Short mmCIF file of C-alpha atoms in Angstrom, two decimals:
data_model
loop_
_atom_site.label_atom_id
_atom_site.label_comp_id
_atom_site.label_asym_id
_atom_site.label_seq_id
_atom_site.Cartn_x
_atom_site.Cartn_y
_atom_site.Cartn_z
CA UNK A 1 -27.17 33.23 7.63
CA UNK A 2 -23.55 34.39 7.35
CA UNK A 3 -24.02 36.27 10.61
CA UNK A 4 -25.24 33.14 12.37
CA UNK A 5 -22.26 31.16 11.08
CA UNK A 6 -19.92 33.83 12.43
CA UNK A 7 -21.65 33.56 15.79
CA UNK A 8 -21.30 29.77 15.63
CA UNK A 9 -17.58 30.13 14.95
CA UNK A 10 -17.14 32.57 17.84
CA UNK A 11 -18.99 30.23 20.20
CA UNK A 12 -16.70 27.41 19.11
CA UNK A 13 -13.47 29.38 19.50
CA UNK A 14 -14.47 31.00 22.80
CA UNK A 15 -14.47 27.62 24.55
CA UNK A 16 -10.78 27.00 23.90
CA UNK A 17 -10.55 23.90 26.08
CA UNK A 18 -13.32 21.96 24.36
CA UNK A 19 -12.30 23.26 20.95
CA UNK A 20 -8.74 21.98 21.47
CA UNK A 21 -10.06 18.65 22.82
CA UNK A 22 -12.26 18.18 19.75
CA UNK A 23 -9.46 18.98 17.29
CA UNK A 24 -6.87 16.86 19.12
CA UNK A 25 -9.27 13.92 19.41
CA UNK A 26 -10.06 13.88 15.69
CA UNK A 27 -6.40 14.53 14.82
CA UNK A 28 -5.32 11.51 16.85
CA UNK A 29 -8.04 9.37 15.28
CA UNK A 30 -7.08 10.42 11.73
CA UNK A 31 -3.39 9.89 12.52
CA UNK A 32 -4.01 6.30 13.65
CA UNK A 33 -6.28 5.54 10.68
CA UNK A 34 -3.78 6.97 8.21
CA UNK A 35 -0.87 5.11 9.81
CA UNK A 36 -2.67 1.76 9.69
CA UNK A 37 -3.96 2.07 6.13
CA UNK A 38 -0.73 3.62 4.83
CA UNK A 39 1.33 0.76 6.26
CA UNK A 40 -0.97 -1.78 4.65
CA UNK A 41 -0.83 0.06 1.31
CA UNK A 42 2.96 0.09 1.48
CA UNK A 43 3.07 -3.62 2.26
CA UNK A 44 0.81 -4.44 -0.69
CA UNK A 45 2.82 -2.21 -3.03
CA UNK A 46 6.20 -3.65 -2.08
CA UNK A 47 4.93 -7.23 -2.08
CA UNK A 48 4.21 -6.78 -5.80
CA UNK A 49 7.73 -5.43 -6.48
CA UNK A 50 8.68 -8.14 -9.00
CA UNK A 51 5.51 -7.57 -11.03
CA UNK A 52 6.11 -3.83 -11.23
CA UNK A 53 9.89 -4.00 -11.78
CA UNK A 54 9.80 -6.62 -14.55
CA UNK A 55 7.13 -4.80 -16.55
CA UNK A 56 5.70 -7.84 -18.38
CA UNK A 57 2.22 -7.39 -19.80
CA UNK A 58 1.14 -10.95 -18.98
CA UNK A 59 2.31 -13.64 -16.57
CA UNK A 60 1.73 -17.38 -16.98
CA UNK A 61 1.84 -19.44 -13.79
CA UNK A 62 0.52 -22.46 -11.95
CA UNK A 63 -3.11 -21.84 -10.86
CA UNK A 64 -2.14 -22.35 -7.21
CA UNK A 65 0.19 -19.32 -7.19
CA UNK A 66 -1.15 -16.44 -5.09
CA UNK A 67 1.84 -14.09 -4.78
CA UNK A 68 4.92 -13.45 -6.96
CA UNK A 69 7.21 -14.67 -4.15
CA UNK A 70 5.65 -18.14 -4.00
CA UNK A 71 6.09 -19.52 -7.50
CA UNK A 72 5.43 -23.13 -8.49
CA UNK A 73 7.81 -24.40 -11.20
CA UNK A 74 6.36 -25.39 -14.59
CA UNK A 75 7.67 -27.88 -17.18
CA UNK A 76 9.43 -26.64 -20.32
CA UNK A 77 6.66 -27.76 -22.67
CA UNK A 78 4.39 -25.02 -21.29
CA UNK A 79 6.79 -22.40 -22.64
CA UNK A 80 6.68 -23.95 -26.12
CA UNK A 81 2.89 -24.20 -25.97
CA UNK A 82 2.49 -20.56 -24.95
CA UNK A 83 4.80 -19.41 -27.72
CA UNK A 84 2.62 -21.23 -30.25
CA UNK A 85 -0.60 -19.47 -29.16
CA UNK A 86 -1.94 -17.02 -31.78
CA UNK A 87 -1.63 -13.44 -30.56
CA UNK A 88 1.56 -14.01 -28.56
CA UNK A 89 4.31 -11.65 -29.73
CA UNK A 90 6.94 -13.38 -27.60
CA UNK A 91 7.17 -15.44 -24.42
CA UNK A 92 10.27 -15.95 -22.28
CA UNK A 93 11.09 -17.98 -19.14
CA UNK A 94 11.57 -16.19 -15.83
CA UNK A 95 13.17 -17.56 -12.68
CA UNK A 96 12.68 -16.35 -9.10
CA UNK A 97 14.37 -18.15 -6.24
CA UNK A 98 16.29 -17.77 -3.01
CA UNK A 99 20.03 -18.16 -2.68
CA UNK A 100 22.36 -18.27 0.31
CA UNK A 101 25.24 -15.84 -0.14
CA UNK A 102 28.50 -16.45 1.68
CA UNK A 103 30.42 -13.20 2.07
CA UNK A 104 34.19 -12.86 2.20
CA UNK A 105 34.13 -12.41 5.98
CA UNK A 106 32.44 -15.80 6.38
CA UNK A 107 28.95 -14.54 7.18
CA UNK A 108 25.85 -15.68 5.32
CA UNK A 109 22.96 -13.69 3.92
CA UNK A 110 19.84 -14.87 2.10
CA UNK A 111 19.13 -13.14 -1.20
CA UNK A 112 16.53 -13.14 -3.95
CA UNK A 113 17.93 -14.47 -7.24
CA UNK A 114 16.19 -13.52 -10.48
CA UNK A 115 17.03 -15.29 -13.71
CA UNK A 116 16.40 -13.41 -16.96
CA UNK A 117 15.90 -14.98 -20.38
CA UNK A 118 19.39 -15.45 -21.85
CA UNK A 119 18.50 -14.23 -25.34
CA UNK A 120 16.41 -11.12 -24.60
CA UNK A 121 17.15 -10.27 -20.94
CA UNK A 122 13.50 -9.19 -20.80
CA UNK A 123 12.63 -7.69 -17.41
CA UNK A 124 16.16 -6.46 -16.73
CA UNK A 125 16.60 -3.60 -14.24
CA UNK A 126 17.95 -0.15 -15.05
CA UNK A 127 21.76 -0.24 -14.96
CA UNK A 128 23.38 2.59 -12.99
CA UNK A 129 26.97 1.33 -13.13
CA UNK A 130 28.59 -1.21 -15.42
CA UNK A 131 27.41 -2.85 -18.64
CA UNK A 132 24.34 -5.07 -18.97
CA UNK A 133 26.17 -7.28 -21.49
CA UNK A 134 28.65 -8.31 -18.81
CA UNK A 135 25.90 -10.53 -17.44
CA UNK A 136 27.00 -13.10 -20.03
CA UNK A 137 30.44 -13.41 -18.42
CA UNK A 138 31.29 -16.38 -16.26
CA UNK A 139 29.67 -16.30 -12.80
CA UNK A 140 28.24 -12.84 -13.52
CA UNK A 141 25.52 -11.26 -11.36
CA UNK A 142 23.95 -7.81 -11.32
CA UNK A 143 23.43 -6.33 -7.85
CA UNK A 144 20.40 -4.14 -7.13
CA UNK A 145 21.47 -1.06 -5.20
CA UNK A 146 18.57 -0.46 -2.82
CA UNK A 147 17.96 -0.34 0.93
CA UNK A 148 19.20 -3.94 1.26
CA UNK A 149 22.40 -3.35 -0.71
CA UNK A 150 24.51 -2.98 2.44
CA UNK A 151 23.49 -6.43 3.69
CA UNK A 152 25.93 -7.92 1.16
CA UNK A 153 28.68 -5.57 2.27
CA UNK A 154 27.89 -2.86 -0.32
CA UNK A 155 29.74 -4.73 -3.06
CA UNK A 156 31.43 -2.85 -5.89
CA UNK A 157 31.85 -4.05 -9.46
CA UNK A 158 34.33 -6.92 -9.38
CA UNK A 159 33.43 -8.07 -5.86
CA UNK A 160 33.12 -11.84 -5.61
CA UNK A 161 31.36 -14.12 -3.14
CA UNK A 162 29.67 -17.51 -3.12
CA UNK A 163 26.02 -18.26 -3.82
CA UNK A 164 25.05 -21.80 -2.85
CA UNK A 165 28.71 -22.86 -3.10
CA UNK A 166 29.08 -21.36 -6.60
CA UNK A 167 31.34 -18.40 -7.31
CA UNK A 168 29.53 -15.16 -8.12
CA UNK A 169 31.00 -11.90 -9.39
CA UNK A 170 29.23 -8.53 -9.37
CA UNK A 171 29.53 -7.11 -12.90
CA UNK A 172 27.06 -4.22 -12.65
CA UNK A 173 24.88 -2.27 -10.25
CA UNK A 174 21.21 -1.63 -10.97
CA UNK A 175 18.18 0.23 -9.70
CA UNK A 176 14.56 -0.94 -9.48
CA UNK A 177 11.52 1.29 -9.08
CA UNK A 178 9.98 -0.69 -6.19
CA UNK A 179 12.02 -2.22 -3.33
CA UNK A 180 11.23 -5.70 -2.10
CA UNK A 181 9.10 -6.26 0.98
CA UNK A 182 11.03 -8.89 2.93
CA UNK A 183 14.37 -7.14 3.35
CA UNK A 184 16.41 -9.42 1.08
CA UNK A 185 19.09 -8.19 -1.34
CA UNK A 186 18.29 -8.87 -5.00
CA UNK A 187 20.67 -10.28 -7.62
CA UNK A 188 19.98 -10.68 -11.33
CA UNK A 189 21.64 -13.21 -13.61
CA UNK A 190 20.78 -15.24 -16.70
CA UNK A 191 18.06 -17.87 -16.57
CA UNK A 192 20.43 -20.73 -17.38
CA UNK A 193 22.93 -19.75 -14.71
CA UNK A 194 20.21 -19.33 -12.08
CA UNK A 195 18.69 -22.73 -12.78
CA UNK A 196 22.09 -24.42 -12.84
CA UNK A 197 23.57 -22.86 -9.70
CA UNK A 198 20.55 -22.89 -7.40
CA UNK A 199 18.83 -25.93 -5.90
CA UNK A 200 15.78 -26.75 -8.00
CA UNK A 201 13.00 -29.24 -8.49
CA UNK A 202 12.39 -31.31 -11.60
CA UNK A 203 10.76 -28.29 -13.29
CA UNK A 204 12.58 -24.97 -13.50
CA UNK A 205 10.39 -22.22 -14.98
CA UNK A 206 8.95 -20.00 -12.23
CA UNK A 207 6.89 -17.86 -14.61
CA UNK A 208 6.49 -17.27 -18.31
CA UNK A 209 6.50 -13.62 -19.31
CA UNK A 210 4.25 -12.95 -22.29
CA UNK A 211 3.96 -9.93 -24.53
CA UNK A 212 0.70 -10.05 -26.56
CA UNK A 213 0.55 -8.56 -30.02
CA UNK A 214 -2.38 -6.39 -28.96
CA UNK A 215 -4.72 -5.94 -26.01
CA UNK A 216 -7.46 -7.66 -28.03
CA UNK A 217 -5.42 -10.88 -27.93
CA UNK A 218 -5.26 -11.04 -24.13
CA UNK A 219 -8.60 -12.80 -23.61
CA UNK A 220 -7.80 -15.47 -26.23
CA UNK A 221 -4.36 -16.07 -24.69
CA UNK A 222 -5.93 -16.47 -21.24
CA UNK A 223 -8.36 -19.08 -22.60
CA UNK A 224 -5.65 -21.03 -24.42
CA UNK A 225 -3.41 -21.08 -21.34
CA UNK A 226 -6.35 -22.22 -19.22
CA UNK A 227 -6.86 -25.13 -21.62
CA UNK A 228 -3.25 -26.13 -20.88
CA UNK A 229 -4.11 -26.31 -17.17
CA UNK A 230 -2.29 -23.10 -16.24
CA UNK A 231 -3.21 -19.51 -15.46
CA UNK A 232 -2.46 -16.39 -17.49
CA UNK A 233 -2.91 -12.99 -15.84
CA UNK A 234 -2.19 -9.45 -16.90
CA UNK A 235 0.16 -7.51 -14.65
CA UNK A 236 -2.76 -5.66 -13.08
CA UNK A 237 -4.67 -8.89 -12.48
CA UNK A 238 -1.60 -10.41 -10.85
CA UNK A 239 -1.23 -7.36 -8.58
CA UNK A 240 -4.92 -7.66 -7.64
CA UNK A 241 -4.49 -11.39 -6.92
CA UNK A 242 -1.53 -10.59 -4.69
CA UNK A 243 -3.51 -7.88 -2.87
CA UNK A 244 -6.45 -10.23 -2.28
CA UNK A 245 -4.13 -12.82 -0.78
CA UNK A 246 -2.74 -10.39 1.81
CA UNK A 247 -6.14 -8.85 2.49
CA UNK A 248 -8.25 -11.98 2.91
CA UNK A 249 -5.97 -15.01 3.30
CA UNK A 250 -3.61 -13.71 5.94
CA UNK A 251 -4.26 -12.15 9.33
CA UNK A 252 -2.65 -8.92 8.17
CA UNK A 253 -5.75 -7.47 6.50
CA UNK A 254 -7.98 -8.38 9.44
CA UNK A 255 -5.60 -6.86 11.99
CA UNK A 256 -5.28 -3.62 10.03
CA UNK A 257 -9.08 -3.43 9.70
CA UNK A 258 -9.56 -3.93 13.44
CA UNK A 259 -6.98 -1.25 14.29
CA UNK A 260 -8.59 1.17 11.83
CA UNK A 261 -12.03 0.60 13.35
CA UNK A 262 -10.63 1.11 16.86
CA UNK A 263 -9.08 4.40 15.73
CA UNK A 264 -12.41 5.44 14.24
CA UNK A 265 -14.29 4.58 17.45
CA UNK A 266 -11.76 6.54 19.52
CA UNK A 267 -12.37 9.65 17.44
CA UNK A 268 -16.12 9.06 17.45
CA UNK A 269 -16.35 8.76 21.22
CA UNK A 270 -14.08 11.73 21.99
CA UNK A 271 -15.75 14.01 19.46
CA UNK A 272 -19.29 12.92 20.33
CA UNK A 273 -18.94 13.37 24.08
CA UNK A 274 -16.97 16.62 23.89
CA UNK A 275 -19.30 18.17 21.34
CA UNK A 276 -22.32 17.24 23.45
CA UNK A 277 -20.73 18.97 26.47
CA UNK A 278 -19.99 21.99 24.28
CA UNK A 279 -23.65 22.23 23.25
CA UNK A 280 -24.79 21.93 26.88
CA UNK A 281 -22.44 24.74 27.93
CA UNK A 282 -23.79 27.00 25.15
CA UNK A 283 -27.43 26.03 25.48
CA UNK A 284 -28.44 29.48 26.71
CA UNK A 285 -26.86 31.09 23.64
CA UNK A 286 -28.82 28.83 21.31
CA UNK A 287 -31.96 29.55 23.37
CA UNK A 288 -31.39 33.29 23.05
CA UNK A 289 -30.99 32.99 19.28
CA UNK A 290 -34.18 30.97 19.10
CA UNK A 291 -35.99 33.58 21.20
CA UNK A 292 -35.05 36.41 18.84
CA UNK A 293 -36.32 34.53 15.80
CA UNK A 294 -33.69 32.01 14.70
CA UNK A 295 -35.38 29.00 13.15
CA UNK A 296 -34.59 25.42 14.06
CA UNK A 297 -33.11 24.86 10.60
CA UNK A 298 -30.72 27.75 11.07
CA UNK A 299 -29.61 26.43 14.46
CA UNK A 300 -29.04 23.02 12.90
CA UNK A 301 -26.85 24.62 10.22
CA UNK A 302 -24.84 26.36 12.95
CA UNK A 303 -24.16 23.08 14.75
CA UNK A 304 -23.28 21.25 11.53
CA UNK A 305 -20.95 24.11 10.60
CA UNK A 306 -19.19 23.90 13.98
CA UNK A 307 -18.83 20.14 13.67
CA UNK A 308 -17.41 20.37 10.13
CA UNK A 309 -14.91 23.07 11.13
CA UNK A 310 -13.58 20.85 13.90
CA UNK A 311 -13.65 17.77 11.66
CA UNK A 312 -11.71 19.31 8.79
CA UNK A 313 -9.14 20.87 11.11
CA UNK A 314 -8.60 17.49 12.76
CA UNK A 315 -8.41 15.80 9.37
CA UNK A 316 -5.78 18.25 8.11
CA UNK A 317 -3.62 18.02 11.22
CA UNK A 318 -3.97 14.23 11.31
CA UNK A 319 -2.88 13.82 7.68
CA UNK A 320 0.02 16.24 8.23
CA UNK A 321 1.20 14.37 11.32
CA UNK A 322 0.89 10.97 9.64
CA UNK A 323 2.69 12.13 6.47
CA UNK A 324 5.49 13.60 8.58
CA UNK A 325 5.92 10.37 10.54
CA UNK A 326 5.98 8.31 7.34
CA UNK A 327 8.56 10.64 5.78
CA UNK A 328 10.77 10.37 8.87
CA UNK A 329 10.34 6.59 8.88
CA UNK A 330 11.44 6.32 5.25
CA UNK A 331 14.55 8.38 5.98
CA UNK A 332 15.49 6.41 9.09
CA UNK A 333 14.39 2.84 8.40
CA UNK A 334 15.36 0.82 5.35
CA UNK A 335 12.41 -0.69 3.49
CA UNK A 336 9.87 1.15 5.64
CA UNK A 337 6.66 -0.07 4.03
CA UNK A 338 4.18 2.81 4.21
CA UNK A 339 2.71 5.11 1.59
CA UNK A 340 -0.10 7.66 1.52
CA UNK A 341 -2.56 7.01 -1.30
CA UNK A 342 -5.71 8.75 -2.49
CA UNK A 343 -7.69 5.76 -1.22
CA UNK A 344 -6.25 6.22 2.29
CA UNK A 345 -7.08 9.92 2.28
CA UNK A 346 -10.60 9.29 0.99
CA UNK A 347 -11.26 6.62 3.63
CA UNK A 348 -10.02 8.90 6.43
CA UNK A 349 -12.14 11.78 5.07
CA UNK A 350 -15.27 9.61 4.97
CA UNK A 351 -14.69 8.51 8.56
CA UNK A 352 -14.16 12.12 9.67
CA UNK A 353 -17.43 13.09 8.00
CA UNK A 354 -19.18 10.26 9.84
CA UNK A 355 -17.69 11.52 13.12
CA UNK A 356 -18.86 15.06 12.28
CA UNK A 357 -22.37 13.88 11.40
CA UNK A 358 -22.61 11.85 14.60
CA UNK A 359 -21.40 14.77 16.72
CA UNK A 360 -23.83 17.11 14.97
CA UNK A 361 -26.72 14.71 15.55
CA UNK A 362 -26.03 14.59 19.29
CA UNK A 363 -26.00 18.39 19.50
CA UNK A 364 -28.99 18.87 17.20
CA UNK A 365 -31.20 16.60 19.30
CA UNK A 366 -30.61 18.84 22.31
CA UNK A 367 -30.92 22.19 20.53
CA UNK A 368 -34.15 21.60 18.58
CA UNK A 369 -35.93 20.64 21.82
CA UNK A 370 -34.85 23.77 23.63
CA UNK A 371 -37.54 26.11 24.94
CA UNK A 372 -36.25 29.72 25.14
CA UNK A 373 -38.44 30.51 28.13
CA UNK A 374 -37.00 27.58 30.07
CA UNK A 375 -33.53 28.88 29.37
CA UNK A 376 -34.32 32.38 30.53
CA UNK A 377 -36.17 31.09 33.59
CA UNK A 378 -33.09 29.02 34.46
#
């Protein structure tokens, strides 16, 4: 059988034009599929930036909230009620809002303002310059140094500007593990300052961050919060809720799915047609092998082997090309939302295997019906 597989490989490589067409077609298909799914994965990951960066085990919110960016304020009594639930180690208020920053040159820039609990500063970012305790100074804000940092003029410690007509002073620079999705600079301050300086509704608490005493207490906390008329989710549940919103309640998930299917069909059509032409061109070789005693099962294995060789080469080149483009995009474009995940790779691999099986099936149908005498007579 090893000899037949070597013959199959030689037949494949001898027809350089069709071999290159097969590999390029699958490479292009994998590249498009990886680009689409990687962009969507990056969007989902960065849309959950606040959940990941804050690091709270549980989040309490209004039941209508779907994403961390669209919070619905809650009354103060909910915080007291959550703190009184058995199994809660501590619970703190958390504010997320938008502010309009007026820079010293007179230009304006929208920014995300995050208010941390005054007593604990729970959810604070990692400080890379300055002192976290300076956040308690008058008009103090901590600036996140990320891809959007330059949009506020790359402020240094001591830089001042206005946020919603209130003076703000940068007292420290910080780093977060996940950048935001919407291209807005992020500023941290205390909860009280955020709720006092920014326009607000009657209720002020965006979320309540909860740390349970143990994982066994989570289910009981969720039930108690539900009895209050609100929703308690773990960080992973909140991320999943955010993902479901973008996947099923916006056009983004549908559009990505359509583009991925189109990419798959492009690869399927190119590979299927080209592989069928390859089999037709080599029909006399398969007939000769059958005439000297090769069984139909062995010929089928040869065709499957050829299809898999082309498929895996195309898969490898497609992943390499897509990864290279994503790496270049991240270096050149701020907040480029794309990331290669195991799920993306697995999905592309499954689709390549489907393309290989389909191509093999087209070739197998022709080969198993071949009559050696008809070939030689031709």
